[in-house]
Every structure is written in C-alpha cells, then in structure tokens.
C-alpha cells in the first residue's frame, strides 16, 4: 500500500511548492499512471516515493514503512521494493512490448493468469494498443518514453502525458 497524507514538497523558502498537500491511497495490485504537464510535480512525487527526496511536510507510508522513521541505511532496501523507471529507461531489446510488460509483471510476482489479464490493460492505458508485437527498436522515441514500472502490480510512469499523443 502507498499512502500520502497532505504531503508538501518545496525546494526553496520563497518559491511555490512542487507538491502542495497531496493525499493519495494506492492499494496493492492497483496500478496507477501519473499524468500531468511539465512542471506539475510528477517527477517530484516519484522521487519522494523512492526517497530520493524528503517531503517538506506530511506523511508518506509505503508497504507499512513510515518514511518519517526510515533510517538512511534502510533506503537502499526500500528502493529495491519500489520500481520506478524514468523517461530514459531502455526496454529489453530482444522482447516485444507485450513481453517487456509481461516480464515486469512476472518479476513483480503476478501469476501467468494475472499477467495475461493485466498486460492488455496496461498496454491500452499507455496508448500502445496495436504495438504489442513490436520490438523496442521498432518504436519511436515518443513510444519508448511510455515507460511502465511495476511494483507488486502498481504501474507508474514518469512520462505518461505523452501517452495520449499519436
């Protein structure tokens, strides 16, 4: 489970907050795509979840771990459990779009039945329907940026707003 309770992130005392009192609750096996315009706070949110950045205020709990009490030495262990792939991610070149998504879901622990039910939904959500059998080198740079990250069934993307452009 991911829980954000009134989370704010500011980078300077005088500037506007990158995130302002964001509350979010994501259950296990639920997948989420984060969309927004440039500067909307998508990357900041992902950096907070992976503990690359610390929130200015509010509470973050991921998988039962309260980030306020997380010791610095445990951050690498946390990051192994949270899958976040940013826009420069490279897909596995020898696998199709379908196989790349299925592989990520398999690593996340989904059963074959769950994988075959979920992959088409995920592909549709990121606007890659019709490209399931394409290999990464057959995709444009824009399509490659429709990156999918899986962590126990959760899907996040750092460039999902591009998924609605054709």
Coordinates of N, CA and C in Angstrom, one line a residue:
X1 N 0.8 -1.2 0.0 CA 0.0 0.0 0.0 C 0.9 1.2 0.0
X2 N 0.4 2.3 -0.7 CA 1.1 3.6 -0.7 C 0.1 4.6 -0.1
X3 N 0.6 5.3 0.9 CA -0.2 6.3 1.5 C 0.5 7.6 1.6
X4 N 0.0 8.7 1.0 CA 0.5 10.0 1.2 C -0.6 10.8 1.9
X5 N -0.3 11.5 2.9 CA -1.3 12.3 3.7 C -0.8 13.7 3.8
X6 N -1.4 14.6 3.0 CA -1.2 16.0 3.0 C 0.3 16.3 2.8
X7 N 0.9 15.7 1.8 CA 2.4 15.8 1.5 C 2.6 17.1 0.7
X8 N 3.6 17.9 1.2 CA 4.0 19.1 0.5 C 5.5 18.9 0.3
X9 N 6.0 19.4 -0.8 CA 7.4 19.4 -1.1 C 7.8 20.8 -1.7
X10 N 8.7 21.5 -1.0 CA 9.1 22.8 -1.5 C 10.6 22.7 -1.7
X11 N 11.1 23.4 -2.7 CA 12.6 23.4 -3.0 C 13.3 24.7 -2.5
X12 N 12.5 25.7 -2.3 CA 13.0 26.9 -1.7 C 12.0 27.6 -0.8
X13 N 12.5 28.4 0.1 CA 11.5 29.0 1.1 C 10.6 30.0 0.4
X14 N 11.1 30.7 -0.6 CA 10.3 31.7 -1.3 C 9.5 31.2 -2.5
X15 N 9.8 30.1 -3.0 CA 9.2 29.6 -4.2 C 7.9 28.8 -4.0
X16 N 7.2 28.6 -5.0 CA 5.9 27.8 -4.8 C 6.3 26.4 -4.6
X17 N 5.4 25.6 -3.9 CA 5.6 24.2 -3.7 C 5.5 23.4 -5.0
X18 N 6.4 22.4 -5.1 CA 6.3 21.5 -6.2 C 5.1 20.6 -6.0
X19 N 4.8 20.2 -4.8 CA 3.6 19.5 -4.4 C 3.0 20.2 -3.2
X20 N 1.7 20.3 -3.2 CA 1.0 21.1 -2.2 C -0.1 20.2 -1.5
X21 N 0.2 19.7 -0.4 CA -0.9 18.9 0.4 C -1.5 17.8 -0.4
X22 N -0.7 17.0 -1.0 CA -1.2 15.9 -1.9 C -1.5 14.7 -0.9
X23 N -2.7 14.2 -1.1 CA -3.1 13.0 -0.4 C -3.5 11.9 -1.4
X24 N -3.0 10.7 -1.2 CA -3.2 9.6 -2.1 C -3.1 8.3 -1.4
X25 N -4.0 7.3 -1.8 CA -4.0 6.0 -1.2 C -4.1 5.0 -2.4
X26 N -3.0 4.1 -2.5 CA -3.0 3.1 -3.5 C -2.9 1.8 -2.9
X27 N -3.8 0.9 -3.2 CA -3.8 -0.4 -2.6 C -2.9 -1.4 -3.4
X28 N -2.4 -2.5 -2.8 CA -1.7 -3.5 -3.5 C -2.4 -4.0 -4.7
X29 N -1.8 -4.3 -5.8 CA -2.3 -4.8 -7.0 C -3.0 -3.7 -7.8
X30 N -3.2 -2.5 -7.3 CA -3.8 -1.4 -8.0 C -2.7 -0.8 -8.9
X31 N -3.0 -0.4 -10.1 CA -1.9 0.3 -10.9 C -2.4 1.7 -11.2
X32 N -1.4 2.6 -11.2 CA -1.7 4.0 -11.3 C -0.7 4.6 -12.4
X33 N -1.2 5.4 -13.2 CA -0.4 6.2 -14.2 C -0.5 7.6 -13.7
X34 N 0.6 8.2 -13.6 CA 0.7 9.6 -13.2 C 0.8 10.5 -14.4
X35 N -0.1 11.4 -14.6 CA -0.1 12.2 -15.8 C -0.1 13.7 -15.4
X36 N 0.4 14.5 -16.2 CA 0.4 16.0 -16.0 C 1.3 16.7 -16.9
X37 N 1.2 18.0 -16.9 CA 2.0 18.8 -17.8 C 3.4 18.9 -17.2
X38 N 4.3 19.4 -18.0 CA 5.7 19.6 -17.5 C 5.6 20.6 -16.3
X39 N 6.3 20.2 -15.2 CA 6.4 21.0 -14.0 C 5.2 20.8 -13.0
X40 N 4.4 19.8 -13.3 CA 3.2 19.5 -12.5 C 3.5 18.8 -11.2
X41 N 4.7 18.2 -11.1 CA 5.2 17.5 -9.9 C 5.3 16.0 -10.0
X42 N 5.1 15.5 -11.2 CA 5.2 14.0 -11.4 C 6.5 13.4 -10.9
X43 N 7.6 14.0 -11.4 CA 8.9 13.5 -11.0 C 9.2 13.7 -9.6
X44 N 8.7 14.8 -9.0 CA 8.9 15.1 -7.6 C 8.2 14.0 -6.8
X45 N 7.0 13.7 -7.2 CA 6.2 12.6 -6.5 C 7.0 11.3 -6.5
X46 N 7.5 10.9 -7.7 CA 8.2 9.7 -7.8 C 9.5 9.7 -7.0
X47 N 10.2 10.9 -6.9 CA 11.4 11.0 -6.1 C 11.1 10.9 -4.6
X48 N 9.9 11.4 -4.2 CA 9.5 11.2 -2.8 C 9.3 9.8 -2.5
X49 N 8.6 9.1 -3.4 CA 8.2 7.7 -3.1 C 9.5 6.8 -3.1
X50 N 10.5 7.1 -3.9 CA 11.7 6.3 -3.9 C 12.7 6.9 -2.8
X51 N 12.3 7.9 -2.1 CA 13.1 8.5 -1.1 C 14.4 9.2 -1.6
X52 N 14.4 9.6 -2.9 CA 15.5 10.4 -3.4 C 15.4 11.8 -2.8
X53 N 14.2 12.2 -2.5 CA 13.9 13.5 -1.9 C 13.1 13.2 -0.6
X54 N 13.1 14.2 0.3 CA 12.3 14.1 1.6 C 11.2 15.1 1.5
X55 N 10.0 14.7 1.9 CA 8.9 15.7 1.9 C 9.2 16.8 2.9
X56 N 8.6 18.0 2.6 CA 8.8 19.1 3.5 C 7.8 19.0 4.6
X57 N 6.6 18.4 4.4 CA 5.6 18.2 5.4 C 4.7 17.1 4.9
X58 N 3.9 16.5 5.9 CA 3.0 15.5 5.5 C 3.6 14.1 5.8
X59 N 2.8 13.1 5.6 CA 3.2 11.7 5.9 C 3.2 10.8 4.7
X60 N 4.3 10.0 4.5 CA 4.4 9.0 3.5 C 4.6 7.7 4.1
X61 N 3.8 6.7 3.7 CA 3.9 5.3 4.2 C 3.8 4.4 3.0
X62 N 4.8 3.6 2.8 CA 4.9 2.7 1.6 C 5.1 1.3 2.1
X63 N 4.2 0.3 1.9 CA 4.4 -1.0 2.3 C 4.5 -1.2 3.8
X64 N 3.9 -0.3 4.5 CA 3.9 -0.3 6.0 C 5.1 0.4 6.6
X65 N 6.0 1.0 5.7 CA 7.2 1.7 6.2 C 6.9 3.2 6.2
X66 N 6.9 3.7 7.4 CA 6.7 5.2 7.6 C 8.0 5.9 7.3
X67 N 8.0 6.7 6.3 CA 9.2 7.4 5.8 C 9.8 8.3 6.9
X68 N 9.0 8.8 7.8 CA 9.5 9.7 8.9 C 10.4 9.0 9.8
X69 N 10.3 7.6 10.0 CA 11.1 6.9 10.9 C 12.1 6.0 10.1
X70 N 12.2 6.1 8.8 CA 13.1 5.3 8.0 C 14.5 5.7 8.2
X71 N 15.3 4.8 8.6 CA 16.8 5.1 8.8 C 17.5 5.2 7.4
X72 N 18.4 6.1 7.3 CA 19.1 6.2 6.0 C 19.7 4.9 5.5
X73 N 20.2 4.0 6.4 CA 20.8 2.8 5.9 C 19.8 1.8 5.3
X74 N 18.5 2.1 5.6 CA 17.4 1.2 5.0 C 16.9 1.7 3.7
X75 N 17.3 2.9 3.3 CA 16.8 3.4 2.0 C 17.1 2.5 0.8
X76 N 18.3 2.0 0.7 CA 18.6 1.1 -0.5 C 17.7 -0.2 -0.5
X77 N 17.3 -0.7 0.7 CA 16.4 -1.8 0.8 C 15.0 -1.4 0.3
X78 N 14.6 -0.2 0.7 CA 13.3 0.3 0.2 C 13.3 0.4 -1.3
X79 N 14.3 1.0 -1.8 CA 14.4 1.2 -3.3 C 14.3 -0.1 -4.1
X80 N 14.8 -1.2 -3.5 CA 14.7 -2.5 -4.2 C 13.2 -2.9 -4.3
X81 N 12.4 -2.5 -3.4 CA 11.0 -2.9 -3.4 C 10.1 -2.0 -4.2
X82 N 10.6 -0.8 -4.6 CA 9.8 0.2 -5.3 C 10.4 0.3 -6.7
X83 N 9.6 0.0 -7.7 CA 10.0 0.1 -9.1 C 9.7 1.4 -9.6
X84 N 10.7 2.2 -10.0 CA 10.4 3.4 -10.7 C 11.4 3.5 -11.8
X85 N 10.8 3.7 -13.0 CA 11.7 3.9 -14.2 C 11.4 5.2 -14.8
X86 N 12.4 6.0 -15.0 CA 12.2 7.3 -15.5 C 12.4 7.3 -17.0
X87 N 12.2 8.5 -17.6 CA 12.0 8.6 -19.1 C 13.2 8.1 -19.9
X88 N 14.3 7.9 -19.3 CA 15.5 7.4 -20.1 C 15.6 5.9 -20.1
X89 N 14.6 5.2 -19.5 CA 14.7 3.8 -19.4 C 14.8 3.1 -20.7
X90 N 15.6 2.0 -20.8 CA 15.7 1.3 -22.1 C 15.0 -0.1 -21.9
X91 N 14.1 -0.4 -22.8 CA 13.4 -1.7 -22.8 C 14.3 -2.8 -23.2
X92 N 13.9 -4.0 -22.8 CA 14.8 -5.2 -23.2 C 14.6 -5.3 -24.7
X93 N 15.7 -5.2 -25.4 CA 15.6 -5.1 -26.9 C 15.2 -6.4 -27.5
X94 N 15.4 -7.6 -26.9 CA 15.0 -8.8 -27.5 C 13.6 -9.2 -27.2
X95 N 12.9 -8.4 -26.5 CA 11.5 -8.7 -26.2 C 10.5 -7.7 -26.8
X96 N 9.3 -8.2 -27.1 CA 8.3 -7.3 -27.7 C 7.8 -6.4 -26.6
X97 N 6.9 -5.4 -27.0 CA 6.2 -4.6 -26.0 C 5.5 -5.5 -25.0
X98 N 4.7 -6.4 -25.5 CA 3.9 -7.3 -24.7 C 4.9 -8.1 -23.7
X99 N 6.0 -8.6 -24.2 CA 6.9 -9.4 -23.4 C 7.6 -8.5 -22.4
X100 N 7.9 -7.3 -22.7 CA 8.5 -6.4 -21.7 C 7.6 -6.1 -20.6
X101 N 6.3 -5.9 -20.9 CA 5.3 -5.6 -19.8 C 5.1 -6.9 -19.0
X102 N 5.0 -8.0 -19.7 CA 4.7 -9.3 -19.0 C 5.9 -9.7 -18.1
X103 N 7.1 -9.4 -18.6 CA 8.3 -9.7 -17.8 C 8.3 -8.9 -16.5
X104 N 8.0 -7.6 -16.6 CA 7.9 -6.8 -15.4 C 6.9 -7.2 -14.4
X105 N 5.7 -7.7 -14.9 CA 4.7 -8.2 -14.0 C 5.1 -9.5 -13.4
X106 N 5.8 -10.3 -14.2 CA 6.3 -11.6 -13.6 C 7.3 -11.3 -12.5
X107 N 8.2 -10.4 -12.7 CA 9.2 -10.0 -11.6 C 8.4 -9.5 -10.4
X108 N 7.3 -8.8 -10.6 CA 6.5 -8.3 -9.5 C 5.7 -9.4 -8.8
X109 N 5.7 -10.6 -9.3 CA 5.1 -11.7 -8.6 C 3.7 -12.1 -9.0
X110 N 3.3 -11.6 -10.1 CA 1.9 -11.9 -10.6 C 2.0 -13.3 -11.2
X111 N 0.8 -14.0 -11.2 CA 0.7 -15.3 -11.8 C 0.5 -15.1 -13.3
X112 N 0.7 -16.2 -14.1 CA 0.5 -16.2 -15.5 C -0.9 -15.7 -15.9
X113 N -1.8 -16.2 -15.1 CA -3.2 -15.8 -15.4 C -3.4 -14.2 -15.2
X114 N -2.9 -13.7 -14.1 CA -2.9 -12.3 -13.8 C -2.2 -11.5 -14.9
X115 N -1.0 -12.0 -15.3 CA -0.2 -11.3 -16.3 C -1.0 -11.2 -17.6
X116 N -1.6 -12.3 -18.1 CA -2.3 -12.3 -19.4 C -3.6 -11.4 -19.3
X117 N -4.1 -11.3 -18.1 CA -5.3 -10.4 -17.9 C -4.9 -8.9 -17.8
X118 N -3.7 -8.7 -17.3 CA -3.3 -7.3 -17.0 C -2.5 -6.6 -18.1
X119 N -1.7 -7.4 -18.9 CA -0.9 -6.8 -19.9 C -1.7 -6.0 -20.9
X120 N -2.8 -6.5 -21.5 CA -3.5 -5.7 -22.5 C -4.1 -4.4 -21.9
X121 N -4.5 -4.5 -20.6 CA -5.0 -3.3 -20.0 C -3.9 -2.2 -19.8
X122 N -2.7 -2.7 -19.4 CA -1.6 -1.7 -19.2 C -1.2 -1.1 -20.6
X123 N -1.1 -2.0 -21.6 CA -0.7 -1.5 -22.9 C -1.7 -0.5 -23.4
X124 N -3.0 -0.7 -23.2 CA -4.0 0.2 -23.6 C -3.9 1.5 -22.8
X125 N -3.6 1.4 -21.5 CA -3.5 2.6 -20.7 C -2.4 3.6 -21.1
X126 N -1.4 3.0 -21.6 CA -0.2 3.9 -22.0 C -0.3 4.2 -23.5
X127 N -1.4 3.8 -24.2 CA -1.5 4.1 -25.6 C -0.7 3.3 -26.6
X128 N -0.4 2.1 -26.2 CA 0.4 1.3 -27.1 C -0.4 0.1 -27.8
X129 N -1.7 0.2 -27.7 CA -2.5 -0.8 -28.4 C -2.2 -0.9 -29.9
X130 N -2.0 -2.1 -30.4 CA -1.6 -2.3 -31.8 C -0.1 -2.4 -31.9
X131 N 0.7 -2.1 -30.8 CA 2.1 -2.2 -30.9 C 2.7 -3.3 -30.0
X132 N 1.8 -4.2 -29.6 CA 2.2 -5.3 -28.7 C 3.3 -6.2 -29.2
X133 N 3.3 -6.4 -30.5 CA 4.3 -7.3 -31.1 C 5.5 -6.6 -31.7
X134 N 5.6 -5.3 -31.4 CA 6.8 -4.5 -31.9 C 7.9 -4.7 -30.9
X135 N 9.1 -4.6 -31.4 CA 10.3 -4.6 -30.6 C 10.7 -3.2 -30.3
X136 N 11.5 -2.9 -29.2 CA 11.8 -1.6 -28.9 C 12.5 -0.8 -30.1
X137 N 13.3 -1.4 -30.9 CA 13.9 -0.7 -32.0 C 13.0 -0.4 -33.1
X138 N 11.7 -0.9 -33.0 CA 10.7 -0.5 -34.0 C 9.8 0.6 -33.5
X139 N 10.0 1.1 -32.3 CA 9.2 2.1 -31.7 C 9.9 3.5 -31.8
X140 N 9.1 4.5 -32.0 CA 9.7 5.9 -32.0 C 10.1 6.3 -30.6
X141 N 10.9 7.3 -30.5 CA 11.4 7.8 -29.1 C 10.2 8.1 -28.3
X142 N 9.1 8.7 -28.8 CA 7.9 9.0 -28.1 C 7.3 7.8 -27.5
X143 N 7.2 6.7 -28.3 CA 6.6 5.5 -27.8 C 7.5 4.8 -26.7
X144 N 8.8 4.9 -26.9 CA 9.7 4.3 -25.9 C 9.5 5.0 -24.5
X145 N 9.1 6.3 -24.5 CA 9.0 7.0 -23.3 C 7.7 6.7 -22.5
X146 N 6.9 5.9 -23.1 CA 5.7 5.4 -22.4 C 6.1 4.3 -21.5
X147 N 6.9 4.6 -20.6 CA 7.5 3.6 -19.7 C 6.6 3.1 -18.7
X148 N 6.7 1.9 -18.4 CA 5.9 1.3 -17.4 C 6.7 0.7 -16.3
X149 N 6.4 1.0 -15.1 CA 7.1 0.4 -14.0 C 6.1 -0.4 -13.1
X150 N 6.6 -1.5 -12.7 CA 5.7 -2.4 -11.9 C 6.3 -2.6 -10.6
X151 N 5.5 -2.5 -9.5 CA 6.0 -2.8 -8.2 C 4.7 -3.5 -7.5
X152 N 4.8 -4.8 -7.5 CA 3.7 -5.6 -6.9 C 2.3 -5.2 -7.5
X153 N 2.3 -5.0 -8.8 CA 1.1 -4.7 -9.5 C 0.8 -3.2 -9.7
X154 N 1.7 -2.3 -9.1 CA 1.4 -0.9 -9.3 C 2.2 -0.4 -10.5
X155 N 1.6 0.4 -11.3 CA 2.3 0.9 -12.5 C 2.4 2.4 -12.3
X156 N 3.6 3.0 -12.5 CA 3.8 4.4 -12.6 C 4.6 4.8 -13.8
X157 N 4.5 6.0 -14.2 CA 5.2 6.4 -15.4 C 5.7 7.8 -15.2
X158 N 6.9 8.1 -15.6 CA 7.4 9.5 -15.4 C 7.1 10.3 -16.7
X159 N 6.5 9.7 -17.7 CA 6.2 10.5 -18.9 C 4.9 10.1 -19.5
X160 N 3.9 9.8 -18.7 CA 2.7 9.3 -19.2 C 1.9 10.3 -20.0
X161 N 2.1 11.6 -19.8 CA 1.3 12.6 -20.5 C 1.5 12.4 -22.0
X162 N 2.7 11.9 -22.4 CA 2.9 11.7 -23.8 C 2.1 10.5 -24.4
X163 N 1.6 9.7 -23.5 CA 0.8 8.5 -24.0 C -0.5 8.9 -24.7
X164 N -0.9 10.1 -24.6 CA -2.1 10.5 -25.2 C -1.9 11.2 -26.5
X165 N -0.7 11.3 -26.9 CA -0.4 11.9 -28.2 C -0.1 10.8 -29.2
X166 N -0.5 11.0 -30.5 CA -0.2 10.0 -31.5 C 0.6 10.6 -32.6

